[in-house]
Amino acid sequence: QVQLVESGGGLVQPGGSLRLSCAASGSIFSINSMGWYRQAPGKERELVATITSGGNTNYPDSVKGRFTISRDNAKNTVYLQMNSLKPEDTAVYYCNANAVDVKWAVLGDLGGRDYWGQGTQVTVSS
């Protein structure tokens, strides 16, 4: 089983910064992409940022230039640096990893599966 644990959420004033972390652990054979998604009350979950194992990143226009995703492959950890935060960034932020569990790898199945963290609340308010 692959587990994801997020940390770093909290309350911040508009214009402020926060850094989220997400560590993957468990029976990991390999991790393909990692990313962050968010869900605000009454809204669908949306993409915030993704990063491949090779370091290629992707952001929607709503966060481009303000958020930066990075990862430490040796630690199976992904980070999200959020700057110039706005009230509309308020949401529960979820970590995602497309990973290969050892139990599937030993059977020859190297297709990744999606795993999710429990979520961390980010509130931007004065």
PDB file of C-alpha atoms in Angstrom:
ATOM      1  CA  GLN A   1       0.000   0.000   0.000  1.00  0.00           C
ATOM      2  CA  VAL A   2       1.140   3.517  -0.799  1.00  0.00           C
ATOM      3  CA  GLN A   3       0.365   6.285   1.687  1.00  0.00           C
ATOM      4  CA  LEU A   4       0.566  10.034   1.206  1.00  0.00           C
ATOM      5  CA  VAL A   5       0.788  12.455   4.121  1.00  0.00           C
ATOM      6  CA  GLU A   6       0.433  16.204   3.579  1.00  0.00           C
ATOM      7  CA  SER A   7       1.545  19.001   5.865  1.00  0.00           C
ATOM      8  CA  GLY A   8       1.935  22.763   5.825  1.00  0.00           C
ATOM      9  CA  GLY A   9      -1.589  24.083   5.491  1.00  0.00           C
ATOM     10  CA  GLY A  10      -2.994  26.864   7.624  1.00  0.00           C
ATOM     11  CA  LEU A  11      -4.347  30.383   7.758  1.00  0.00           C
ATOM     12  CA  VAL A  12      -2.555  33.146   5.885  1.00  0.00           C
ATOM     13  CA  GLN A  13      -3.371  36.730   4.938  1.00  0.00           C
ATOM     14  CA  PRO A  14      -3.880  37.743   1.310  1.00  0.00           C
ATOM     15  CA  GLY A  15      -0.525  38.267  -0.353  1.00  0.00           C
ATOM     16  CA  GLY A  16       1.158  35.833   1.989  1.00  0.00           C
ATOM     17  CA  SER A  17       2.927  32.550   1.339  1.00  0.00           C
ATOM     18  CA  LEU A  18       2.641  28.935   2.408  1.00  0.00           C
ATOM     19  CA  ARG A  19       4.599  25.810   1.575  1.00  0.00           C
ATOM     20  CA  LEU A  20       2.891  22.434   1.434  1.00  0.00           C
ATOM     21  CA  SER A  21       4.717  19.129   1.653  1.00  0.00           C
ATOM     22  CA  CYS A  22       3.595  15.613   0.824  1.00  0.00           C
ATOM     23  CA  ALA A  23       5.600  12.512   1.634  1.00  0.00           C
ATOM     24  CA  ALA A  24       4.860   9.165   0.026  1.00  0.00           C
ATOM     25  CA  SER A  25       5.649   5.976   1.905  1.00  0.00           C
ATOM     26  CA  GLY A  26       4.842   2.285   1.925  1.00  0.00           C
ATOM     27  CA  SER A  27       5.443  -0.409  -0.649  1.00  0.00           C
ATOM     28  CA  ILE A  28       6.612   1.892  -3.427  1.00  0.00           C
ATOM     29  CA  PHE A  29       8.268   0.429  -6.488  1.00  0.00           C
ATOM     30  CA  SER A  30       8.280   3.681  -8.422  1.00  0.00           C
ATOM     31  CA  ILE A  31       6.460   6.998  -8.626  1.00  0.00           C
ATOM     32  CA  ASN A  32       5.519   8.524 -11.935  1.00  0.00           C
ATOM     33  CA  SER A  33       3.869  11.909 -11.633  1.00  0.00           C
ATOM     34  CA  MET A  34       3.009  13.727  -8.425  1.00  0.00           C
ATOM     35  CA  GLY A  35       0.733  16.665  -8.019  1.00  0.00           C
ATOM     36  CA  TRP A  36      -1.561  18.871  -6.035  1.00  0.00           C
ATOM     37  CA  TYR A  37      -5.288  19.367  -6.427  1.00  0.00           C
ATOM     38  CA  ARG A  38      -7.710  21.489  -4.443  1.00  0.00           C
ATOM     39  CA  GLN A  39     -11.381  21.547  -3.643  1.00  0.00           C
ATOM     40  CA  ALA A  40     -13.257  24.564  -2.361  1.00  0.00           C
ATOM     41  CA  PRO A  41     -16.687  24.263  -0.700  1.00  0.00           C
ATOM     42  CA  GLY A  42     -19.378  23.640  -3.294  1.00  0.00           C
ATOM     43  CA  LYS A  43     -16.869  23.224  -6.108  1.00  0.00           C
ATOM     44  CA  GLU A  44     -15.299  20.314  -7.909  1.00  0.00           C
ATOM     45  CA  ARG A  45     -11.743  19.221  -7.259  1.00  0.00           C
ATOM     46  CA  GLU A  46      -9.358  21.020  -9.613  1.00  0.00           C
ATOM     47  CA  LEU A  47      -5.765  20.676 -10.698  1.00  0.00           C
ATOM     48  CA  VAL A  48      -3.224  22.975  -9.042  1.00  0.00           C
ATOM     49  CA  ALA A  49       0.098  21.613 -10.281  1.00  0.00           C
ATOM     50  CA  THR A  50       1.758  18.417 -11.455  1.00  0.00           C
ATOM     51  CA  ILE A  51       5.354  17.305 -11.859  1.00  0.00           C
ATOM     52  CA  THR A  52       6.726  14.268 -13.651  1.00  0.00           C
ATOM     53  CA  SER A  53       9.574  12.091 -12.439  1.00  0.00           C
ATOM     54  CA  GLY A  54      11.780  13.983 -14.875  1.00  0.00           C
ATOM     55  CA  GLY A  55      10.790  17.363 -13.470  1.00  0.00           C
ATOM     56  CA  ASN A  56       8.355  18.591 -16.109  1.00  0.00           C
ATOM     57  CA  THR A  57       5.681  20.775 -14.533  1.00  0.00           C
ATOM     58  CA  ASN A  58       2.173  21.847 -15.414  1.00  0.00           C
ATOM     59  CA  TYR A  59       0.007  24.605 -13.927  1.00  0.00           C
ATOM     60  CA  PRO A  60      -3.400  26.066 -14.741  1.00  0.00           C
ATOM     61  CA  ASP A  61      -3.495  29.777 -15.518  1.00  0.00           C
ATOM     62  CA  SER A  62      -5.099  30.520 -12.148  1.00  0.00           C
ATOM     63  CA  VAL A  63      -1.877  29.726 -10.252  1.00  0.00           C
ATOM     64  CA  LYS A  64       0.815  30.110 -12.906  1.00  0.00           C
ATOM     65  CA  GLY A  65       3.513  32.525 -11.768  1.00  0.00           C
ATOM     66  CA  ARG A  66       2.418  32.316  -8.120  1.00  0.00           C
ATOM     67  CA  PHE A  67       2.766  28.611  -7.269  1.00  0.00           C
ATOM     68  CA  THR A  68       5.795  26.396  -7.767  1.00  0.00           C
ATOM     69  CA  ILE A  69       5.811  22.617  -7.536  1.00  0.00           C
ATOM     70  CA  SER A  70       8.986  20.660  -6.887  1.00  0.00           C
ATOM     71  CA  ARG A  71       9.905  17.160  -5.779  1.00  0.00           C
ATOM     72  CA  ASP A  72      12.691  15.274  -4.098  1.00  0.00           C
ATOM     73  CA  ASN A  73      12.749  11.852  -5.734  1.00  0.00           C
ATOM     74  CA  ALA A  74      15.143  10.447  -3.132  1.00  0.00           C
ATOM     75  CA  LYS A  75      12.636  11.293  -0.389  1.00  0.00           C
ATOM     76  CA  ASN A  76       9.474  10.539  -2.411  1.00  0.00           C
ATOM     77  CA  THR A  77       8.303  14.005  -1.445  1.00  0.00           C
ATOM     78  CA  VAL A  78       6.563  16.732  -3.397  1.00  0.00           C
ATOM     79  CA  TYR A  79       6.321  20.377  -2.390  1.00  0.00           C
ATOM     80  CA  LEU A  80       4.059  23.258  -3.343  1.00  0.00           C
ATOM     81  CA  GLN A  81       5.336  26.768  -2.729  1.00  0.00           C
ATOM     82  CA  MET A  82       2.406  29.173  -2.827  1.00  0.00           C
ATOM     83  CA  ASN A  83       3.099  32.908  -3.048  1.00  0.00           C
ATOM     84  CA  SER A  84       0.853  35.937  -3.482  1.00  0.00           C
ATOM     85  CA  LEU A  85      -2.050  33.985  -2.080  1.00  0.00           C
ATOM     86  CA  LYS A  86      -5.579  35.184  -2.759  1.00  0.00           C
ATOM     87  CA  PRO A  87      -8.850  34.495  -0.935  1.00  0.00           C
ATOM     88  CA  GLU A  88      -9.946  32.395  -3.901  1.00  0.00           C
ATOM     89  CA  ASP A  89      -7.050  30.013  -3.190  1.00  0.00           C
ATOM     90  CA  THR A  90      -8.901  28.924  -0.053  1.00  0.00           C
ATOM     91  CA  ALA A  91      -9.573  25.186  -0.313  1.00  0.00           C
ATOM     92  CA  VAL A  92      -8.596  21.766   0.912  1.00  0.00           C
ATOM     93  CA  TYR A  93      -5.416  20.813  -0.914  1.00  0.00           C
ATOM     94  CA  TYR A  94      -4.863  17.165  -1.812  1.00  0.00           C
ATOM     95  CA  CYS A  95      -1.640  15.472  -2.772  1.00  0.00           C
ATOM     96  CA  ASN A  96      -1.713  12.927  -5.583  1.00  0.00           C
ATOM     97  CA  ALA A  97       0.825  10.373  -6.711  1.00  0.00           C
ATOM     98  CA  ASN A  98       0.669   8.033  -9.663  1.00  0.00           C
ATOM     99  CA  ALA A  99       2.731   5.188  -8.272  1.00  0.00           C
ATOM    100  CA  VAL A 100       3.553   1.519  -8.775  1.00  0.00           C
ATOM    101  CA  ASP A 101       3.077  -0.645  -5.702  1.00  0.00           C
ATOM    102  CA  VAL A 102       5.660  -3.390  -5.180  1.00  0.00           C
ATOM    103  CA  LYS A 103       2.930  -6.017  -5.002  1.00  0.00           C
ATOM    104  CA  TRP A 104       1.920  -5.222  -8.574  1.00  0.00           C
ATOM    105  CA  ALA A 105       5.473  -4.806  -9.847  1.00  0.00           C
ATOM    106  CA  VAL A 106       6.474  -8.330  -8.793  1.00  0.00           C
ATOM    107  CA  LEU A 107       3.558  -9.585 -10.903  1.00  0.00           C
ATOM    108  CA  GLY A 108       4.851  -7.655 -13.891  1.00  0.00           C
ATOM    109  CA  ASP A 109       2.225  -4.913 -13.687  1.00  0.00           C
ATOM    110  CA  LEU A 110       4.111  -1.633 -13.957  1.00  0.00           C
ATOM    111  CA  GLY A 111       1.090   0.521 -14.672  1.00  0.00           C
ATOM    112  CA  GLY A 112       0.732   3.270 -12.123  1.00  0.00           C
ATOM    113  CA  ARG A 113      -2.296   3.806  -9.921  1.00  0.00           C
ATOM    114  CA  ASP A 114      -3.484   7.020  -8.348  1.00  0.00           C
ATOM    115  CA  TYR A 115      -3.111   7.522  -4.620  1.00  0.00           C
ATOM    116  CA  TRP A 116      -4.406  10.474  -2.590  1.00  0.00           C
ATOM    117  CA  GLY A 117      -3.534  12.141   0.671  1.00  0.00           C
ATOM    118  CA  GLN A 118      -6.076  13.070   3.304  1.00  0.00           C
ATOM    119  CA  GLY A 119      -6.005  16.774   2.431  1.00  0.00           C
ATOM    120  CA  THR A 120      -4.799  19.884   4.212  1.00  0.00           C
ATOM    121  CA  GLN A 121      -6.806  23.077   4.671  1.00  0.00           C
ATOM    122  CA  VAL A 122      -5.487  26.339   3.255  1.00  0.00           C
ATOM    123  CA  THR A 123      -7.399  29.466   4.240  1.00  0.00           C
ATOM    124  CA  VAL A 124      -6.520  32.882   2.833  1.00  0.00           C
ATOM    125  CA  SER A 125      -8.251  35.602   4.777  1.00  0.00           C
ATOM    126  CA  SER A 126      -7.585  38.883   6.512  1.00  0.00           C
TER     127      SER A 126
END
